[in-house]
XYZ file of C-alpha atoms in Angstrom:
398
model
C 30.975 -12.021 -9.429
C 31.202 -12.237 -5.643
C 27.975 -13.097 -3.831
C 27.519 -12.359 -0.143
C 24.810 -14.067 1.879
C 22.991 -11.510 4.033
C 20.694 -12.476 6.925
C 18.224 -10.290 8.798
C 16.421 -11.225 11.977
C 12.659 -10.866 12.433
C 12.807 -8.104 15.106
C 14.777 -5.969 12.659
C 12.212 -6.485 9.905
C 9.439 -5.740 12.416
C 11.173 -2.479 13.323
C 11.559 -1.606 9.659
C 8.005 -2.168 8.515
C 5.695 -1.757 11.488
C 7.807 -0.023 14.088
C 7.389 3.549 15.237
C 10.276 5.049 13.258
C 10.692 4.158 9.614
C 14.044 5.975 9.331
C 15.361 4.090 12.360
C 14.257 0.835 10.778
C 15.926 1.619 7.462
C 19.114 2.672 9.275
C 19.129 -0.586 11.231
C 18.623 -2.546 8.022
C 21.476 -0.767 6.259
C 23.796 -1.120 9.232
C 23.161 -4.875 9.374
C 23.605 -5.386 5.641
C 26.733 -3.246 5.302
C 28.433 -4.811 8.325
C 27.835 -8.250 6.858
C 29.247 -7.076 3.529
C 32.400 -5.846 5.307
C 32.822 -9.207 7.040
C 32.403 -11.023 3.760
C 34.950 -8.771 2.062
C 37.460 -9.495 4.835
C 36.952 -13.218 4.319
C 37.528 -12.789 0.590
C 40.757 -10.843 1.083
C 42.145 -13.250 3.701
C 40.924 -16.321 1.806
C 39.722 -17.781 5.109
C 36.866 -17.639 7.598
C 37.344 -16.920 11.303
C 39.681 -19.552 12.851
C 39.804 -21.482 9.585
C 43.090 -23.248 8.850
C 43.886 -23.283 5.172
C 46.971 -23.105 2.970
C 45.386 -20.237 0.997
C 45.110 -17.933 4.049
C 46.629 -14.498 3.296
C 46.761 -13.109 6.829
C 44.951 -12.828 10.166
C 42.210 -10.665 11.616
C 42.959 -8.220 14.393
C 39.525 -7.116 15.555
C 37.566 -4.156 14.144
C 37.343 -0.417 14.518
C 34.163 1.705 14.342
C 33.513 3.856 11.315
C 30.611 6.340 11.302
C 28.740 6.735 8.040
C 26.326 9.667 7.884
C 23.233 9.022 5.772
C 19.836 10.574 5.135
C 18.277 8.045 7.507
C 20.735 8.662 10.337
C 24.262 7.741 11.359
C 25.400 4.168 10.882
C 28.158 2.591 12.964
C 30.115 0.125 10.849
C 32.660 -2.335 12.192
C 35.607 -2.158 9.792
C 37.902 -5.211 9.964
C 41.593 -4.894 10.973
C 44.365 -7.202 9.745
C 47.629 -7.974 11.586
C 49.758 -7.690 8.465
C 48.492 -5.226 5.895
C 45.388 -3.143 5.558
C 41.823 -4.100 4.841
C 40.645 -2.545 1.575
C 37.085 -1.575 0.640
C 35.418 0.812 -1.764
C 32.129 0.432 0.019
C 32.151 3.842 1.734
C 32.998 5.838 -1.370
C 30.453 3.970 -3.459
C 27.795 4.380 -0.796
C 28.361 8.100 -0.263
C 28.014 8.748 -3.993
C 24.755 6.879 -4.347
C 23.332 6.755 -0.853
C 19.711 7.330 -1.727
C 19.779 4.796 -4.552
C 21.228 2.187 -2.200
C 18.403 2.753 0.301
C 15.864 2.200 -2.446
C 17.717 -0.802 -3.846
C 17.881 -2.532 -0.477
C 14.229 -1.782 0.168
C 13.374 -3.280 -3.219
C 15.443 -6.333 -2.391
C 13.479 -6.912 0.795
C 10.071 -5.986 -0.540
C 9.475 -6.984 -4.110
C 11.061 -10.373 -4.647
C 10.451 -9.593 -8.287
C 13.674 -9.991 -10.168
C 16.667 -11.533 -8.459
C 18.783 -10.612 -11.452
C 17.672 -6.990 -11.210
C 18.471 -6.834 -7.493
C 21.856 -8.477 -8.053
C 22.781 -5.993 -10.779
C 21.846 -2.998 -8.642
C 23.732 -4.142 -5.564
C 26.718 -5.200 -7.640
C 26.920 -1.708 -9.097
C 26.483 0.082 -5.767
C 28.283 -2.179 -3.328
C 30.571 -4.267 -5.455
C 28.631 -7.293 -4.206
C 25.677 -9.202 -5.581
C 22.959 -10.761 -3.451
C 22.228 -14.341 -4.438
C 18.815 -15.783 -5.189
C 18.928 -17.705 -1.924
C 19.553 -14.466 -0.022
C 16.518 -12.748 -1.515
C 14.442 -15.874 -0.902
C 15.531 -15.947 2.729
C 14.532 -12.311 3.212
C 11.143 -13.067 1.683
C 10.660 -16.013 4.036
C 11.243 -13.708 6.981
C 9.034 -10.906 5.676
C 6.100 -12.941 4.344
C 4.836 -14.197 7.739
C 4.803 -10.625 9.061
C 2.736 -9.406 6.121
C 0.427 -12.428 6.270
C -0.165 -12.027 9.999
C -1.164 -8.410 9.466
C -3.375 -9.204 6.443
C -5.204 -11.936 8.390
C -5.556 -10.082 11.694
C -8.980 -10.210 13.424
C -11.340 -7.297 12.790
C -13.791 -8.195 15.541
C -12.531 -5.790 18.216
C -14.060 -2.697 16.591
C -17.077 -1.805 14.486
C -16.528 -0.276 11.056
C -19.585 1.792 10.089
C -17.983 3.111 6.893
C -16.106 1.078 4.285
C -14.284 2.348 1.187
C -13.680 -0.169 -1.608
C -11.524 0.096 -4.715
C -9.299 -1.995 -6.977
C -6.336 -1.549 -9.282
C -4.983 -3.848 -11.961
C -1.459 -5.249 -12.168
C 0.311 -7.561 -14.568
C 1.252 -10.981 -13.184
C 3.102 -13.798 -14.920
C 1.146 -17.031 -14.541
C 1.580 -20.321 -16.414
C 4.105 -18.741 -18.750
C 1.795 -15.871 -19.726
C 1.333 -12.277 -18.513
C -2.179 -11.759 -17.185
C -4.041 -8.755 -15.780
C -5.193 -9.286 -12.199
C -7.314 -7.129 -9.892
C -5.919 -6.161 -6.495
C -8.984 -5.468 -4.340
C -8.468 -3.193 -1.334
C -10.811 -2.313 1.529
C -10.321 0.581 3.926
C -12.588 1.355 6.849
C -13.455 4.124 9.263
C -13.892 2.556 12.668
C -16.243 3.601 15.460
C -13.571 5.946 16.860
C -13.303 7.852 13.579
C -9.893 6.435 12.666
C -9.049 4.964 9.257
C -7.662 1.462 8.837
C -6.642 -0.753 5.943
C -8.918 -3.753 6.379
C -7.485 -6.086 3.791
C -6.430 -6.850 0.237
C -6.961 -9.759 -2.096
C -6.042 -10.655 -5.669
C -8.829 -11.718 -8.006
C -8.822 -12.918 -11.587
C -11.160 -10.027 -12.434
C -13.480 -7.590 -10.673
C -16.324 -10.073 -10.986
C -19.142 -10.479 -8.502
C -17.608 -13.826 -7.498
C -14.153 -12.326 -6.841
C -15.570 -9.486 -4.752
C -17.794 -11.980 -2.959
C -14.807 -14.074 -1.895
C -13.069 -10.936 -0.612
C -16.131 -9.806 1.359
C -16.611 -13.249 2.899
C -12.970 -13.251 4.015
C -13.422 -9.845 5.676
C -16.563 -11.003 7.469
C -14.884 -14.234 8.593
C -12.165 -12.106 10.175
C -14.867 -10.304 12.166
C -15.884 -7.280 10.094
C -19.182 -6.020 11.509
C -21.227 -2.908 12.212
C -21.094 -1.729 8.585
C -23.595 1.028 7.782
C -22.406 2.445 4.447
C -20.073 1.226 1.697
C -18.586 3.643 -0.836
C -17.255 2.479 -4.195
C -17.454 3.127 -7.918
C -20.285 1.662 -9.994
C -18.549 -1.480 -11.213
C -21.345 -3.971 -11.808
C -19.742 -6.995 -10.143
C -18.742 -4.974 -7.100
C -22.188 -3.452 -6.562
C -23.891 -6.857 -6.906
C -21.483 -8.379 -4.384
C -22.120 -5.538 -1.919
C -25.877 -6.071 -2.122
C -25.490 -9.828 -1.709
C -23.010 -9.906 1.177
C -24.015 -6.709 2.994
C -27.788 -6.811 2.863
C -29.355 -3.795 4.541
C -26.159 -1.745 4.185
C -26.406 1.500 2.198
C -24.312 1.707 -0.966
C -22.854 5.130 -1.762
C -21.740 5.676 -5.338
C -18.422 7.528 -5.321
C -19.211 11.118 -6.279
C -15.817 11.633 -7.896
C -16.399 8.747 -10.295
C -20.010 9.853 -10.815
C -18.877 13.365 -11.705
C -16.542 11.934 -14.337
C -19.412 9.917 -15.797
C -21.575 13.033 -16.010
C -18.871 15.172 -17.594
C -17.902 12.447 -20.071
C -21.491 12.568 -21.322
C -21.537 16.391 -21.454
C -20.654 18.643 -24.388
C -17.167 20.019 -23.801
C -18.279 23.651 -23.777
C -20.854 23.007 -21.044
C -18.704 20.912 -18.716
C -17.622 23.703 -16.300
C -21.225 24.861 -15.860
C -22.632 21.351 -15.453
C -19.864 20.524 -12.987
C -20.806 23.493 -10.813
C -24.456 22.404 -10.767
C -23.539 18.804 -9.925
C -21.303 19.958 -7.096
C -24.134 22.038 -5.652
C -26.348 18.935 -5.679
C -23.692 16.864 -3.882
C -23.286 19.553 -1.221
C -26.994 20.072 -0.609
C -28.131 20.370 3.010
C -30.445 17.376 2.698
C -31.944 14.962 0.200
C -35.013 17.133 -0.492
C -32.880 20.149 -1.359
C -30.623 17.957 -3.467
C -33.599 16.703 -5.454
C -34.870 20.250 -6.008
C -31.449 21.243 -7.351
C -31.447 18.139 -9.569
C -34.785 19.123 -11.116
C -33.573 22.665 -11.790
C -30.344 21.356 -13.357
C -32.221 18.970 -15.631
C -34.596 21.723 -16.712
C -31.623 23.939 -17.548
C -29.581 21.423 -19.570
C -32.005 18.802 -20.872
C -32.019 20.277 -24.385
C -28.291 21.049 -24.531
C -26.920 17.948 -22.767
C -29.586 15.205 -22.733
C -27.150 12.299 -22.204
C -25.486 13.983 -19.232
C -28.862 14.733 -17.659
C -29.915 11.122 -18.100
C -26.737 9.923 -16.348
C -27.273 12.438 -13.545
C -30.900 11.547 -12.984
C -30.342 7.774 -13.047
C -27.433 7.947 -10.587
C -28.808 10.607 -8.249
C -30.175 8.346 -5.507
C -27.012 6.249 -5.167
C -24.647 9.238 -5.415
C -26.501 11.230 -2.749
C -27.069 8.417 -0.220
C -24.785 10.256 2.215
C -27.257 13.146 2.426
C -29.179 11.002 4.926
C -26.139 11.105 7.255
C -25.061 13.945 9.557
C -23.129 16.635 7.682
C -19.959 15.974 9.730
C -19.342 12.602 8.087
C -20.445 13.246 4.498
C -17.199 14.682 3.159
C -15.199 11.638 4.269
C -17.678 9.041 3.040
C -19.065 10.387 -0.237
C -16.008 9.460 -2.329
C -13.246 6.871 -2.426
C -10.624 9.639 -2.736
C -8.726 8.440 0.343
C -8.186 4.998 -1.101
C -7.617 6.419 -4.607
C -4.650 8.389 -3.255
C -3.393 5.212 -1.628
C -3.694 3.396 -4.946
C -1.614 6.135 -6.541
C 1.242 5.354 -4.152
C 0.947 1.644 -4.917
C 0.904 2.369 -8.623
C 4.082 4.417 -8.350
C 5.953 1.362 -7.009
C 4.209 -0.995 -9.417
C 5.414 0.975 -12.446
C 9.010 0.206 -11.501
C 8.282 -3.510 -11.473
C 5.892 -3.626 -14.459
C 5.337 -7.393 -14.404
C 5.147 -9.401 -11.166
C 6.518 -12.951 -11.350
C 3.667 -14.372 -9.254
C 0.805 -13.430 -6.942
C 2.912 -13.858 -3.816
C 5.188 -11.028 -4.910
C 2.158 -8.746 -5.394
C 0.876 -9.513 -1.909
C 4.357 -9.047 -0.462
C 4.944 -5.613 -1.954
C 1.444 -4.200 -1.622
C 0.951 -5.809 1.782
C 4.119 -4.255 3.188
C 3.230 -0.837 1.767
C -0.334 -1.051 3.080
C 0.991 -2.079 6.502
C 3.051 1.100 6.526
C 0.042 3.225 5.557
C -2.178 1.489 8.101
C 0.366 2.261 10.804
C 0.299 5.950 9.845
C -3.478 6.056 9.828
C -4.035 4.252 13.121
C -1.414 6.282 15.002
C -2.235 9.617 13.373
C -5.002 12.153 13.902
C -8.644 11.146 13.948
C -9.968 11.117 10.385
C -13.532 12.179 11.203
C -15.485 13.115 14.331
C -18.293 10.567 14.668
C -20.004 12.025 17.750
C -22.849 13.475 15.686
C -23.145 10.212 13.766
C -23.391 8.072 16.919
C -26.031 10.419 18.345
C -28.010 10.278 15.099
C -27.613 6.500 14.851
C -28.909 5.553 18.318
C -32.630 6.145 17.689
C -32.421 4.200 14.417
C -30.964 1.096 16.081
C -33.623 0.842 18.797
């Protein structure tokens, strides 16, 4: 099996992962990789490197000619080798045209996941007729890791983040010869301008208070400040860590998770009706109206769904904390839906991998994907208009 060593420079990786045009970055990556494959194939066929004197040499190079390859990410210009005596032979173009999209994904996997060198080698061998060695994948990781780490450790002190969304997902990681479940904790924020950002990620052994506490301390050490409200689910360790490390900050229980808790405790036949009442409470004009609706709902269902009414009453204050805020910001801060959707995208990639070989590979893949999402958020439209919030907030900070 022929193995070709591929090298990529840091500016190219920067363009690919945090540049303005993702397609342009992917095209540049493919062009670099495929041109290096062509050079390596020429060396194989001639049995000699450039200017190398050897008895096994089968001929001589005679420059290159451009070949345009049209792909879904743009046109690539490939430098096809010429020989003085005979023709250079490659199946690369035919193979690539038949499985162009798969090759894009395979090369992206090679750069991003660092999960299974054997898997990457098999894919590229099938598509390109060339395998990428373990040292090649390792070299790509060495070039990518500092970029991801720099982003993940960037200072957060330049802006205030009044609203924070917190969530976690679990992945399988091989450690000490065993497969273990680990929590990937993710924090997203809405800054003072009303724009969303990914603030950070960290891997913990579990979602314990200690693990969340370490994550929160790291965020604060990087300069996180100005927090007014934190939205999350009701995981016990998470809530305790919020109250310990963000004293005086309001905790908002995610209404989507709370709704699930209520409906899980409701008789199946009554769920649509109870859901409508709960939604009316969440969308109340103010806390007083929300409490009046709560009392009416309990009176209506206490005999038919006592467990659901108990859950609703006990969680009311935390789930309606946003009712104290201006109406303009409630929709964006009352649930963790934004970060849940983000987790869905991460999960889609994670399912392909199934078991990560180590924590570094988790941080590499998720970090690169979160960098991409952060770039979209920070350069996209404003997520929420905070003018009303800032006006409402001023008298309370005097």
